[in-house]
């Protein structure tokens, strides 16, 4: 094709155009193959990303994950990466339909159109060749007739000049000359007619038929070029269309990174591993020289009574440091390895107050996750509305699987919230903060055989008194004796209680670590603790 929009009009280049148009179709199909391999890369990339997310997502049904901000942020990043993988799938899907699919369909149409134009060109050339043969045959016939007429003329002239020739011979030669001359004239007229017809057909062939065919072939090839340009743009638009959503996914990762709070994570660790015990006090001075009588001197040992030392600001009385229970209490796993708590979904391994807080914390977190899923559902619905109003921006049906998945996640979260709220209500009453209650009368009249320990939340109750209301008809058998080591004024954190009976017969529960227990020899498996 000539530059400047000129028409292809070189009839001698018909074979060259045949080769060029075939090359154009081959190039278009080669580009289509490139697009197919490109979208397969996107599909595999998205599949690998989803597999990676699934591999590192917490399996809460089997193992309760810690709720540190660093962990929550990582899970948020995994969710954003999962959404990112979905966008890569959309890129592959759009390339498959709007680029590769369009190219393959257009290639079939292009082949059919090219075949039609080439057939038209061959027919025109065949017709012109047929006209030329007819003209050439008439020309050759005219040439033969002229030669025969020339021979007849020579024969006639020879006999006409021969005195020995008879009149009949001369007459036959003359008739033969006349017949040959007439035939030559007829063939001349036929040749002239065929020549005129051929010239006219040749003019139409090179000025009308072939230029028209070449123009159609040129238009076909130009449309192929335009189609390639359009699919090049569609190839880029398939990726550009998801850039805003991918940018939001990356923004979500940045937000998750900024949400990491080292102080909050430390507070969670403190809340999870605090024992509820007070730190041990100072060891008292043990004076073994009280029975010694010495005169006062610079090197004597002071015999100041213990009570006087307390008045002077010294440490007060404390449990016997040799007492085995005191040593057990003072360990508190401070430098040793604390036993690993079981990982339970309902936190049944924790003390009551910590269990209530963890359940409430779980409910709050589930509500946040539910709100995020709801926001994602609303965003997808808005995008679907945009696609429905502007089909050129995307296929609305492609969003339906993600919308269904989000709705399914919402239902799972609602079910989880309902389960945790039921657990919280059953264990601690209707109030989310109901691990303690001020109405101790409800516990006094409980139909259970085992009375609960005194509730420190009641300001009117004496923490050193037992609950004297039980439903037991007969007192339990005595298995040992115990002695209070020091006063009890702490709350019940589920650290262990022992049922005891006063001398006046009143029974109740006391903290096990606050009494010195001596078991009766007659009790099964009795052991005396000093």
PDB file of C-alpha atoms in Angstrom, residues 109-274:
ATOM      1  CA  UNK A 109     -13.864 -13.989   9.760  1.00  0.00           C
ATOM      2  CA  UNK A 110     -10.674 -12.543   8.301  1.00  0.00           C
ATOM      3  CA  UNK A 111      -9.731 -15.845   6.685  1.00  0.00           C
ATOM      4  CA  UNK A 112     -13.151 -16.164   5.060  1.00  0.00           C
ATOM      5  CA  UNK A 113     -13.052 -12.581   3.727  1.00  0.00           C
ATOM      6  CA  UNK A 114      -9.522 -12.988   2.371  1.00  0.00           C
ATOM      7  CA  UNK A 115     -10.530 -16.187   0.576  1.00  0.00           C
ATOM      8  CA  UNK A 116     -13.469 -14.417  -1.058  1.00  0.00           C
ATOM      9  CA  UNK A 117     -11.347 -11.498  -2.312  1.00  0.00           C
ATOM     10  CA  UNK A 118      -8.678 -13.801  -3.719  1.00  0.00           C
ATOM     11  CA  UNK A 119     -11.300 -15.862  -5.520  1.00  0.00           C
ATOM     12  CA  UNK A 120     -12.762 -12.699  -7.059  1.00  0.00           C
ATOM     13  CA  UNK A 121      -9.303 -11.672  -8.254  1.00  0.00           C
ATOM     14  CA  UNK A 122      -8.643 -15.073  -9.796  1.00  0.00           C
ATOM     15  CA  UNK A 123     -12.025 -15.056 -11.569  1.00  0.00           C
ATOM     16  CA  UNK A 124     -11.325 -11.638 -13.065  1.00  0.00           C
ATOM     17  CA  UNK A 125      -7.919 -12.773 -14.246  1.00  0.00           C
ATOM     18  CA  UNK A 126      -9.369 -15.967 -15.742  1.00  0.00           C
ATOM     19  CA  UNK A 127     -12.023 -14.010 -17.645  1.00  0.00           C
ATOM     20  CA  UNK A 128      -9.408 -11.666 -19.052  1.00  0.00           C
ATOM     21  CA  UNK A 129      -7.260 -14.635 -20.039  1.00  0.00           C
ATOM     22  CA  UNK A 130     -10.247 -16.155 -21.822  1.00  0.00           C
ATOM     23  CA  UNK A 131     -10.850 -12.921 -23.771  1.00  0.00           C
ATOM     24  CA  UNK A 132      -7.209 -12.816 -24.740  1.00  0.00           C
ATOM     25  CA  UNK A 133      -7.302 -16.408 -26.032  1.00  0.00           C
ATOM     26  CA  UNK A 134     -10.340 -15.679 -28.161  1.00  0.00           C
ATOM     27  CA  UNK A 135      -8.665 -12.614 -29.583  1.00  0.00           C
ATOM     28  CA  UNK A 136      -5.438 -14.503 -30.171  1.00  0.00           C
ATOM     29  CA  UNK A 137      -7.226 -17.368 -31.926  1.00  0.00           C
ATOM     30  CA  UNK A 138      -9.012 -14.956 -34.253  1.00  0.00           C
ATOM     31  CA  UNK A 139      -5.711 -13.261 -34.936  1.00  0.00           C
ATOM     32  CA  UNK A 140      -4.026 -16.501 -35.840  1.00  0.00           C
ATOM     33  CA  UNK A 141      -6.936 -17.506 -38.053  1.00  0.00           C
ATOM     34  CA  UNK A 142      -6.768 -14.150 -39.835  1.00  0.00           C
ATOM     35  CA  UNK A 143      -3.078 -14.697 -40.356  1.00  0.00           C
ATOM     36  CA  UNK A 144      -3.641 -18.168 -41.856  1.00  0.00           C
ATOM     37  CA  UNK A 145      -6.421 -16.975 -44.149  1.00  0.00           C
ATOM     38  CA  UNK A 146      -4.237 -14.163 -45.423  1.00  0.00           C
ATOM     39  CA  UNK A 147      -1.431 -16.561 -46.214  1.00  0.00           C
ATOM     40  CA  UNK A 148      -3.825 -18.897 -48.049  1.00  0.00           C
ATOM     41  CA  UNK A 149      -5.234 -15.931 -50.023  1.00  0.00           C
ATOM     42  CA  UNK A 150      -1.694 -14.898 -50.960  1.00  0.00           C
ATOM     43  CA  UNK A 151      -1.001 -18.430 -52.261  1.00  0.00           C
ATOM     44  CA  UNK A 152      -4.265 -18.417 -54.268  1.00  0.00           C
ATOM     45  CA  UNK A 153      -3.357 -15.052 -55.751  1.00  0.00           C
ATOM     46  CA  UNK A 154       0.078 -16.310 -56.850  1.00  0.00           C
ATOM     47  CA  UNK A 155      -1.488 -19.412 -58.402  1.00  0.00           C
ATOM     48  CA  UNK A 156      -4.097 -17.348 -60.221  1.00  0.00           C
ATOM     49  CA  UNK A 157      -1.524 -14.891 -61.595  1.00  0.00           C
ATOM     50  CA  UNK A 158       0.722 -17.748 -62.766  1.00  0.00           C
ATOM     51  CA  UNK A 159      -2.113 -19.516 -64.612  1.00  0.00           C
ATOM     52  CA  UNK A 160      -3.488 -16.273 -65.971  1.00  0.00           C
ATOM     53  CA  UNK A 161      -0.087 -15.508 -67.553  1.00  0.00           C
ATOM     54  CA  UNK A 162       0.447 -19.075 -68.776  1.00  0.00           C
ATOM     55  CA  UNK A 163      -0.595 -19.359 -72.498  1.00  0.00           C
ATOM     56  CA  UNK A 164      -0.767 -23.098 -72.163  1.00  0.00           C
ATOM     57  CA  UNK A 165      -3.280 -22.960 -69.266  1.00  0.00           C
ATOM     58  CA  UNK A 166      -6.836 -23.716 -70.137  1.00  0.00           C
ATOM     59  CA  UNK A 167      -9.604 -21.291 -69.534  1.00  0.00           C
ATOM     60  CA  UNK A 168     -11.181 -23.619 -66.974  1.00  0.00           C
ATOM     61  CA  UNK A 169      -7.930 -23.802 -64.978  1.00  0.00           C
ATOM     62  CA  UNK A 170      -7.726 -20.036 -64.910  1.00  0.00           C
ATOM     63  CA  UNK A 171     -11.357 -19.806 -63.868  1.00  0.00           C
ATOM     64  CA  UNK A 172     -10.868 -22.276 -61.006  1.00  0.00           C
ATOM     65  CA  UNK A 173      -7.810 -20.355 -59.801  1.00  0.00           C
ATOM     66  CA  UNK A 174      -9.764 -17.150 -59.927  1.00  0.00           C
ATOM     67  CA  UNK A 175     -12.658 -18.630 -57.890  1.00  0.00           C
ATOM     68  CA  UNK A 176     -10.172 -20.044 -55.397  1.00  0.00           C
ATOM     69  CA  UNK A 177      -8.562 -16.619 -55.000  1.00  0.00           C
ATOM     70  CA  UNK A 178     -11.949 -15.036 -54.514  1.00  0.00           C
ATOM     71  CA  UNK A 179     -12.904 -17.597 -51.826  1.00  0.00           C
ATOM     72  CA  UNK A 180      -9.586 -17.197 -50.001  1.00  0.00           C
ATOM     73  CA  UNK A 181      -9.768 -13.442 -50.142  1.00  0.00           C
ATOM     74  CA  UNK A 182     -13.330 -13.505 -48.787  1.00  0.00           C
ATOM     75  CA  UNK A 183     -12.294 -15.836 -45.950  1.00  0.00           C
ATOM     76  CA  UNK A 184      -9.389 -13.545 -45.143  1.00  0.00           C
ATOM     77  CA  UNK A 185     -11.719 -10.587 -44.996  1.00  0.00           C
ATOM     78  CA  UNK A 186     -14.091 -12.515 -42.667  1.00  0.00           C
ATOM     79  CA  UNK A 187     -11.271 -13.543 -40.354  1.00  0.00           C
ATOM     80  CA  UNK A 188     -10.002  -9.990 -40.400  1.00  0.00           C
ATOM     81  CA  UNK A 189     -13.360  -8.688 -39.238  1.00  0.00           C
ATOM     82  CA  UNK A 190     -13.551 -11.420 -36.539  1.00  0.00           C
ATOM     83  CA  UNK A 191     -10.054 -10.596 -35.341  1.00  0.00           C
ATOM     84  CA  UNK A 192     -10.848  -6.914 -35.250  1.00  0.00           C
ATOM     85  CA  UNK A 193     -13.990  -7.605 -33.195  1.00  0.00           C
ATOM     86  CA  UNK A 194     -12.198  -9.894 -30.734  1.00  0.00           C
ATOM     87  CA  UNK A 195      -9.343  -7.448 -30.418  1.00  0.00           C
ATOM     88  CA  UNK A 196     -11.725  -4.642 -29.642  1.00  0.00           C
ATOM     89  CA  UNK A 197     -13.565  -6.777 -27.072  1.00  0.00           C
ATOM     90  CA  UNK A 198     -10.303  -7.859 -25.421  1.00  0.00           C
ATOM     91  CA  UNK A 199      -9.055  -4.337 -25.185  1.00  0.00           C
ATOM     92  CA  UNK A 200     -12.300  -3.252 -23.585  1.00  0.00           C
ATOM     93  CA  UNK A 201     -12.229  -6.143 -21.086  1.00  0.00           C
ATOM     94  CA  UNK A 202      -8.600  -5.523 -20.347  1.00  0.00           C
ATOM     95  CA  UNK A 203      -9.328  -1.865 -19.627  1.00  0.00           C
ATOM     96  CA  UNK A 204     -12.166  -2.836 -17.274  1.00  0.00           C
ATOM     97  CA  UNK A 205      -9.967  -5.487 -15.657  1.00  0.00           C
ATOM     98  CA  UNK A 206      -7.124  -3.137 -14.850  1.00  0.00           C
ATOM     99  CA  UNK A 207      -9.169  -0.026 -14.214  1.00  0.00           C
ATOM    100  CA  UNK A 208     -12.262  -1.423 -12.477  1.00  0.00           C
ATOM    101  CA  UNK A 209     -12.184  -5.070 -11.431  1.00  0.00           C
ATOM    102  CA  UNK A 210      -8.658  -5.388 -10.097  1.00  0.00           C
ATOM    103  CA  UNK A 211      -8.597  -1.951  -8.358  1.00  0.00           C
ATOM    104  CA  UNK A 212     -11.924  -2.797  -6.703  1.00  0.00           C
ATOM    105  CA  UNK A 213     -10.602  -6.132  -5.479  1.00  0.00           C
ATOM    106  CA  UNK A 214      -7.372  -4.569  -4.317  1.00  0.00           C
ATOM    107  CA  UNK A 215      -9.313  -1.869  -2.499  1.00  0.00           C
ATOM    108  CA  UNK A 216     -11.322  -4.514  -0.655  1.00  0.00           C
ATOM    109  CA  UNK A 217      -8.152  -6.385   0.266  1.00  0.00           C
ATOM    110  CA  UNK A 218      -6.598  -3.138   1.437  1.00  0.00           C
ATOM    111  CA  UNK A 219      -9.640  -2.328   3.587  1.00  0.00           C
ATOM    112  CA  UNK A 220      -9.547  -5.843   5.015  1.00  0.00           C
ATOM    113  CA  UNK A 221      -5.884  -5.514   5.952  1.00  0.00           C
ATOM    114  CA  UNK A 222      -6.430  -2.078   7.457  1.00  0.00           C
ATOM    115  CA  UNK A 223      -9.274  -3.451   9.598  1.00  0.00           C
ATOM    116  CA  UNK A 224      -6.932  -6.176  10.764  1.00  0.00           C
ATOM    117  CA  UNK A 225      -4.420  -3.534  11.791  1.00  0.00           C
ATOM    118  CA  UNK A 226      -7.123  -1.532  13.592  1.00  0.00           C
ATOM    119  CA  UNK A 227      -8.277  -4.698  15.388  1.00  0.00           C
ATOM    120  CA  UNK A 228      -4.779  -5.333  16.599  1.00  0.00           C
ATOM    121  CA  UNK A 229      -4.561  -1.792  17.954  1.00  0.00           C
ATOM    122  CA  UNK A 230      -7.904  -2.187  19.737  1.00  0.00           C
ATOM    123  CA  UNK A 231      -6.888  -5.480  21.323  1.00  0.00           C
ATOM    124  CA  UNK A 232      -3.553  -3.970  22.365  1.00  0.00           C
ATOM    125  CA  UNK A 233      -5.535  -1.360  24.264  1.00  0.00           C
ATOM    126  CA  UNK A 234      -7.923  -3.953  25.707  1.00  0.00           C
ATOM    127  CA  UNK A 235      -4.895  -5.918  26.868  1.00  0.00           C
ATOM    128  CA  UNK A 236      -3.690  -2.896  28.855  1.00  0.00           C
ATOM    129  CA  UNK A 237      -7.164  -1.866  30.040  1.00  0.00           C
ATOM    130  CA  UNK A 238      -7.730  -5.319  31.538  1.00  0.00           C
ATOM    131  CA  UNK A 239      -4.944  -4.535  33.998  1.00  0.00           C
ATOM    132  CA  UNK A 240      -5.621  -0.836  34.389  1.00  0.00           C
ATOM    133  CA  UNK A 241      -9.241  -1.491  35.385  1.00  0.00           C
ATOM    134  CA  UNK A 242      -8.206  -3.366  38.537  1.00  0.00           C
ATOM    135  CA  UNK A 243      -5.477  -0.940  39.600  1.00  0.00           C
ATOM    136  CA  UNK A 244      -7.808   1.117  41.885  1.00  0.00           C
ATOM    137  CA  UNK A 245      -8.939  -2.010  43.743  1.00  0.00           C
ATOM    138  CA  UNK A 246      -5.400  -3.363  43.917  1.00  0.00           C
ATOM    139  CA  UNK A 247      -4.343   0.012  45.310  1.00  0.00           C
ATOM    140  CA  UNK A 248      -7.018  -0.317  47.987  1.00  0.00           C
ATOM    141  CA  UNK A 249      -5.706  -3.770  48.861  1.00  0.00           C
ATOM    142  CA  UNK A 250      -2.212  -2.344  49.267  1.00  0.00           C
ATOM    143  CA  UNK A 251      -3.617   0.550  51.310  1.00  0.00           C
ATOM    144  CA  UNK A 252      -5.329  -2.015  53.529  1.00  0.00           C
ATOM    145  CA  UNK A 253      -1.980  -3.717  54.069  1.00  0.00           C
ATOM    146  CA  UNK A 254      -0.426  -0.388  55.083  1.00  0.00           C
ATOM    147  CA  UNK A 255      -3.295   0.259  57.505  1.00  0.00           C
ATOM    148  CA  UNK A 256      -2.819  -3.201  58.976  1.00  0.00           C
ATOM    149  CA  UNK A 257       0.902  -2.556  59.368  1.00  0.00           C
ATOM    150  CA  UNK A 258       0.232   0.714  61.216  1.00  0.00           C
ATOM    151  CA  UNK A 259      -2.256  -1.052  63.495  1.00  0.00           C
ATOM    152  CA  UNK A 260       0.513  -3.093  65.130  1.00  0.00           C
ATOM    153  CA  UNK A 261       0.616  -1.900  68.773  1.00  0.00           C
ATOM    154  CA  UNK A 262       3.437  -3.243  70.925  1.00  0.00           C
ATOM    155  CA  UNK A 263       1.900  -1.886  74.157  1.00  0.00           C
ATOM    156  CA  UNK A 264      -1.428  -3.535  73.503  1.00  0.00           C
ATOM    157  CA  UNK A 265       0.288  -6.845  72.720  1.00  0.00           C
ATOM    158  CA  UNK A 266       2.260  -6.575  75.950  1.00  0.00           C
ATOM    159  CA  UNK A 267      -0.974  -5.916  77.859  1.00  0.00           C
ATOM    160  CA  UNK A 268      -2.473  -9.075  76.339  1.00  0.00           C
ATOM    161  CA  UNK A 269       0.534 -11.081  77.497  1.00  0.00           C
ATOM    162  CA  UNK A 270       0.234  -9.626  81.004  1.00  0.00           C
ATOM    163  CA  UNK A 271      -3.496 -10.335  81.098  1.00  0.00           C
ATOM    164  CA  UNK A 272      -3.010 -13.900  79.892  1.00  0.00           C
ATOM    165  CA  UNK A 273      -0.194 -14.915  82.227  1.00  0.00           C
ATOM    166  CA  UNK A 274      -0.852 -12.969  85.424  1.00  0.00           C
TER     167      UNK A 274
END
